[in-house]
PDB file of C-alpha atoms in Angstrom:
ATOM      1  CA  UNK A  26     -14.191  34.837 -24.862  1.00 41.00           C
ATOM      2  CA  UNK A  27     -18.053  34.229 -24.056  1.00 45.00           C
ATOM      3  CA  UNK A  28     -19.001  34.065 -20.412  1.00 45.00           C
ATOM      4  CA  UNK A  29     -20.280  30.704 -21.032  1.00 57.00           C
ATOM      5  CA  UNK A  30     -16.858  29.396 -21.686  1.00 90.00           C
ATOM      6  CA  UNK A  31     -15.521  29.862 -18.310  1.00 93.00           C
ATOM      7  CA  UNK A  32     -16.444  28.096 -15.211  1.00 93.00           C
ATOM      8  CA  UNK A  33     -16.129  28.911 -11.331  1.00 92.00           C
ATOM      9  CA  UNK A  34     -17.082  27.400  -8.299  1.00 91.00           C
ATOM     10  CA  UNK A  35     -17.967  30.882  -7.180  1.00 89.00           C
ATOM     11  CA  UNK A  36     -15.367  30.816  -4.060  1.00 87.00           C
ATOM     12  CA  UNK A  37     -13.826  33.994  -2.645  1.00 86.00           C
ATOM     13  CA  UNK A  38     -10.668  32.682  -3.794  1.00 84.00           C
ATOM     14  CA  UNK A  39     -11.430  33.461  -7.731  1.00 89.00           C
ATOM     15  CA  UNK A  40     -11.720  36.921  -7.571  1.00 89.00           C
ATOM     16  CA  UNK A  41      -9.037  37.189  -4.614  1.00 88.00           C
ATOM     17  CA  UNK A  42      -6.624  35.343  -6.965  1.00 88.00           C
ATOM     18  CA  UNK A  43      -7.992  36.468 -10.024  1.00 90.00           C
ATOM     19  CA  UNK A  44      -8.475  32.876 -12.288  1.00 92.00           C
ATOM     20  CA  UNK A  45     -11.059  30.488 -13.295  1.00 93.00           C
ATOM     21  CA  UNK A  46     -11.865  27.301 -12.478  1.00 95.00           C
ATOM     22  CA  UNK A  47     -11.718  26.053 -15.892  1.00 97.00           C
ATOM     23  CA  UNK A  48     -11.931  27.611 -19.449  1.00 96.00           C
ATOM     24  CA  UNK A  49     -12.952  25.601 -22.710  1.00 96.00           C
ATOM     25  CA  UNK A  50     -10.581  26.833 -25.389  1.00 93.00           C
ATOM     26  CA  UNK A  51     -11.667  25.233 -28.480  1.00 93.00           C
ATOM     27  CA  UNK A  52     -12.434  21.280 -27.793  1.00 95.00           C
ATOM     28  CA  UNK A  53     -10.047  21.599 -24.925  1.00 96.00           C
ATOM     29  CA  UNK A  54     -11.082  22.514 -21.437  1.00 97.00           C
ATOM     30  CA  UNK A  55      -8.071  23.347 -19.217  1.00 97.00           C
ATOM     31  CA  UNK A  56      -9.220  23.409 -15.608  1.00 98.00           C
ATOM     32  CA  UNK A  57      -6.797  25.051 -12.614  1.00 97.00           C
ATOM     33  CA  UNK A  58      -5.488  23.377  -9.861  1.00 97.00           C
ATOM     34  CA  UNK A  59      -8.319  21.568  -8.043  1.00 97.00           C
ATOM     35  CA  UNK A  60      -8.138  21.344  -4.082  1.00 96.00           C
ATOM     36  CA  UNK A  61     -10.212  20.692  -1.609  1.00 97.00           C
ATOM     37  CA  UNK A  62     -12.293  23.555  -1.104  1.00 95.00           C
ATOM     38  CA  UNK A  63     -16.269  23.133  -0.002  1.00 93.00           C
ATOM     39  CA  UNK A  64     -19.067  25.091  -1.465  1.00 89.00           C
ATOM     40  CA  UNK A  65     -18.306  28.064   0.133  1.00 89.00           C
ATOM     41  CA  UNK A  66     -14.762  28.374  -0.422  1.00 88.00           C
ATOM     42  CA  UNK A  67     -13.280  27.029   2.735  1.00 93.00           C
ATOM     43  CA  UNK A  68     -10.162  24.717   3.080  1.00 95.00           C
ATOM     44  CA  UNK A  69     -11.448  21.419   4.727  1.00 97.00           C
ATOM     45  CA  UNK A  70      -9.557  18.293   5.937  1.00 98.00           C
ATOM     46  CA  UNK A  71      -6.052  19.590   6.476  1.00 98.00           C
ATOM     47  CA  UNK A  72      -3.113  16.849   6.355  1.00 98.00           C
ATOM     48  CA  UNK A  73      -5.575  14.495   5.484  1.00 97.00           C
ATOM     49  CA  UNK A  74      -4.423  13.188   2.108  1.00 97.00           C
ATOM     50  CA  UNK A  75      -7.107  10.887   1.780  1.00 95.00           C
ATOM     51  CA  UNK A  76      -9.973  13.084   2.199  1.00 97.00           C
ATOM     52  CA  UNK A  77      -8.419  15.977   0.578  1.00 98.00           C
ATOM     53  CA  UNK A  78      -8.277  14.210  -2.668  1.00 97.00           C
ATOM     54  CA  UNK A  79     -11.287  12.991  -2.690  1.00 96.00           C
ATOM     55  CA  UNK A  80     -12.689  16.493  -2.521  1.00 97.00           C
ATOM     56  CA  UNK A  81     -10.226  17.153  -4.773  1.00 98.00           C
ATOM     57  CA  UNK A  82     -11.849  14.626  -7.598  1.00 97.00           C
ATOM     58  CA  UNK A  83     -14.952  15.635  -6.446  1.00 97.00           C
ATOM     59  CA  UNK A  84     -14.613  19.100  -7.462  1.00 96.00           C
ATOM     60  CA  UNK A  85     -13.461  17.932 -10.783  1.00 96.00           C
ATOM     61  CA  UNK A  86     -16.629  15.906 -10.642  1.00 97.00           C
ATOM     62  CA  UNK A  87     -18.402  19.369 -10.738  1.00 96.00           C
ATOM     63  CA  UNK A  88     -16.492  20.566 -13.480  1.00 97.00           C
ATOM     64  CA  UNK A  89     -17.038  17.749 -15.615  1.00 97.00           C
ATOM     65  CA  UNK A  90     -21.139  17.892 -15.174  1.00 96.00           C
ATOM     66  CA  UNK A  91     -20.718  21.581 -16.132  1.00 95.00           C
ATOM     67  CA  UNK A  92     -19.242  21.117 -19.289  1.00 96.00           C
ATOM     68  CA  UNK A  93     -20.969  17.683 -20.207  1.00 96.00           C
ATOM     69  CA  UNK A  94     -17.962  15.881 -20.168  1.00 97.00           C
ATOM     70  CA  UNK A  95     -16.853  12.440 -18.302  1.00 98.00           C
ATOM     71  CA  UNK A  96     -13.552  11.312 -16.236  1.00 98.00           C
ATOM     72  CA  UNK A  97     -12.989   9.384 -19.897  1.00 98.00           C
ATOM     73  CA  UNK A  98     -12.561  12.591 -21.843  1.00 98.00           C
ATOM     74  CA  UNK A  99      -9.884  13.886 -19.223  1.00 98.00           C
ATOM     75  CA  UNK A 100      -6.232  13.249 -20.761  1.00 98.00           C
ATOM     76  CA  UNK A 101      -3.609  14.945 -18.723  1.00 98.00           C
ATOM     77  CA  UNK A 102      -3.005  15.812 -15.210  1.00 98.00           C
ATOM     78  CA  UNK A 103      -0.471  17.306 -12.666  1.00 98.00           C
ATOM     79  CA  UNK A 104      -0.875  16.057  -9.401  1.00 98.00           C
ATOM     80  CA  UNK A 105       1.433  18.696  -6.637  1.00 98.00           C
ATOM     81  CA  UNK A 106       1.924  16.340  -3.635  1.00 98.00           C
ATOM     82  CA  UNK A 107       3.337  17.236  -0.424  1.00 98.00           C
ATOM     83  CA  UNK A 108       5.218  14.529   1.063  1.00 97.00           C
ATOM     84  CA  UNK A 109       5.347  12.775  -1.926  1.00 97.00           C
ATOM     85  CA  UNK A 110       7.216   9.830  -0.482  1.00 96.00           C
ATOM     86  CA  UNK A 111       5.050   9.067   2.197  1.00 97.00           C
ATOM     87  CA  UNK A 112       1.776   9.880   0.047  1.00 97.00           C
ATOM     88  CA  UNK A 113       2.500   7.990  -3.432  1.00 97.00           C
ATOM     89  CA  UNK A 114       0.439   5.043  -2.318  1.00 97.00           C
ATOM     90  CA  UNK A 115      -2.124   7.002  -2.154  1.00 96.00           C
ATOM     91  CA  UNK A 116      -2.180   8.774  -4.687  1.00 97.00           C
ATOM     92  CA  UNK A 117      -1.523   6.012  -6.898  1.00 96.00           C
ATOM     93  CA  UNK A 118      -5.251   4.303  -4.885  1.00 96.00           C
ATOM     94  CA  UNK A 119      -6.932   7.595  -5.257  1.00 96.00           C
ATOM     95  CA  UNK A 120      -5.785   7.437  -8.781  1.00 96.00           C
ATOM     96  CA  UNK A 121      -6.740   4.003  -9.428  1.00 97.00           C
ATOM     97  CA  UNK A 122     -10.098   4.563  -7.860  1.00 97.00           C
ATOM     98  CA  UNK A 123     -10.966   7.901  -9.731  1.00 97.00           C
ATOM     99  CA  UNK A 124     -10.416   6.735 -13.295  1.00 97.00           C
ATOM    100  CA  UNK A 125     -11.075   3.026 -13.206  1.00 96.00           C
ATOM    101  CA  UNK A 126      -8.947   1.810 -16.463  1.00 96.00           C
ATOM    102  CA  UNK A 127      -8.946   5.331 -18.091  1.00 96.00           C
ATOM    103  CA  UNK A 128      -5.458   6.113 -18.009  1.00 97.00           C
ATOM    104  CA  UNK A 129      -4.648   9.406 -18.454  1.00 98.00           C
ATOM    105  CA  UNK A 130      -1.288  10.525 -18.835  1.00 98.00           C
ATOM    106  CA  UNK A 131       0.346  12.063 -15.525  1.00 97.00           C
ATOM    107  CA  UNK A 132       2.732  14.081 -13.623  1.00 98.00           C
ATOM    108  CA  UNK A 133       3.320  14.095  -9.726  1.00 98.00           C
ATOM    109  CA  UNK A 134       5.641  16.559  -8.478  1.00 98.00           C
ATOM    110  CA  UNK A 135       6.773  16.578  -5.173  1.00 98.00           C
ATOM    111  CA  UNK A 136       6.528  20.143  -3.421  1.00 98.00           C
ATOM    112  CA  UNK A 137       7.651  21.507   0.069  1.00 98.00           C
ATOM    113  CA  UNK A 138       4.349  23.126   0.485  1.00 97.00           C
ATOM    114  CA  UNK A 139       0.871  24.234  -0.867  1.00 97.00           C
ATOM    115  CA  UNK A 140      -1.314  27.719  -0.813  1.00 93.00           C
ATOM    116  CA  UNK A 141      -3.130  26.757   2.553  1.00 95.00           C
ATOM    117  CA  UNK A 142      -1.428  25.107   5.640  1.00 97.00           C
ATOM    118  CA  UNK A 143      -2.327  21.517   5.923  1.00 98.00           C
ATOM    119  CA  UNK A 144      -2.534  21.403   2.104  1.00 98.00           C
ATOM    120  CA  UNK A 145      -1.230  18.330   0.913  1.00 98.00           C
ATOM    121  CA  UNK A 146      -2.632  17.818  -2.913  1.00 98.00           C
ATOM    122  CA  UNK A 147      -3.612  20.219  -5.616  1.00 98.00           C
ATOM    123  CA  UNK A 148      -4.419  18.708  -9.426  1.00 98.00           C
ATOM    124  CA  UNK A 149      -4.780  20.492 -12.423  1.00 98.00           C
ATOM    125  CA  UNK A 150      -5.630  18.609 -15.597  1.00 98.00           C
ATOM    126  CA  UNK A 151      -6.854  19.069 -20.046  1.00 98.00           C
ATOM    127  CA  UNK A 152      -9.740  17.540 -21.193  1.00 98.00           C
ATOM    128  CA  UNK A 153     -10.544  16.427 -24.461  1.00 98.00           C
ATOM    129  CA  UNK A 154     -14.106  16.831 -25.491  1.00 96.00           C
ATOM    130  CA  UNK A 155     -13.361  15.072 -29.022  1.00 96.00           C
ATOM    131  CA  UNK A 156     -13.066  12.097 -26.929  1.00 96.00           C
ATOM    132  CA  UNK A 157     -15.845   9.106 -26.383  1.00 95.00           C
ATOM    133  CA  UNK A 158     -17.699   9.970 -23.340  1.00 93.00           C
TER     134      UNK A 158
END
């Protein structure tokens, strides 16, 4: 697969872990589990559920503008939520907020716990470039 295909945020994590970011396969672009991680790699806002998944959509943001693509064009996701209970309205607002009235389909699993302490969201999603923009 072409170089071009892939995309990284260049964090240590990458090669550490060994994945991409995202990789278009066909029309599809199947990007890994987002989090909030700044430019240089670094786990910011821990047990703040709020600001971690805004960072969170943010890096999607980045994602999206590499591959021309738009929020519209995203059709799946799988949110991992810690404290799922105590953070579904938020991720329901954050939700809301993200995607306006695109409504892609979704899955929120409640987990015990996350890669970094303090981690409290992680989403992975499929987009569709087929889709209107």
């Amino acid at each position: 697969m072409a170089t071009s295909d892939v995309f990284n945020h260049n964090v240590p994590a990458e090669s550490d872990f060994g994945y991409a970011q995202a990789i278009r396969s066909g029309e599809l672009i199947h990007v890994s589990g987002q989090l909030s991680l700044d430019e240089a790699g670094d786990f910011l806002h821990p047990d703040d559920f709020a600001a971690q998944l805004g960072l969170t959509y943010a890096n999607f943001d980045k994602i999206l503008s590499h591959y021309g693509a738009t929020r519209a064009q995203i059709v799946s996701q799988t949110l991992y939520v810690v404290n799922l209970r105590q953070n579904a309205g938020a991720v329901a607002a954050g939700n809301l907020a993200y995607f306006g009235d695109h409504r892609p389909v979704s899955t929120v699993v409640g987990v015990t716990e996350l890669t970094f302490p303090g981690q409290v969201v992680e989403i992975s999603c499929v987009i569709d470039t087929r889709l209107p923009a």
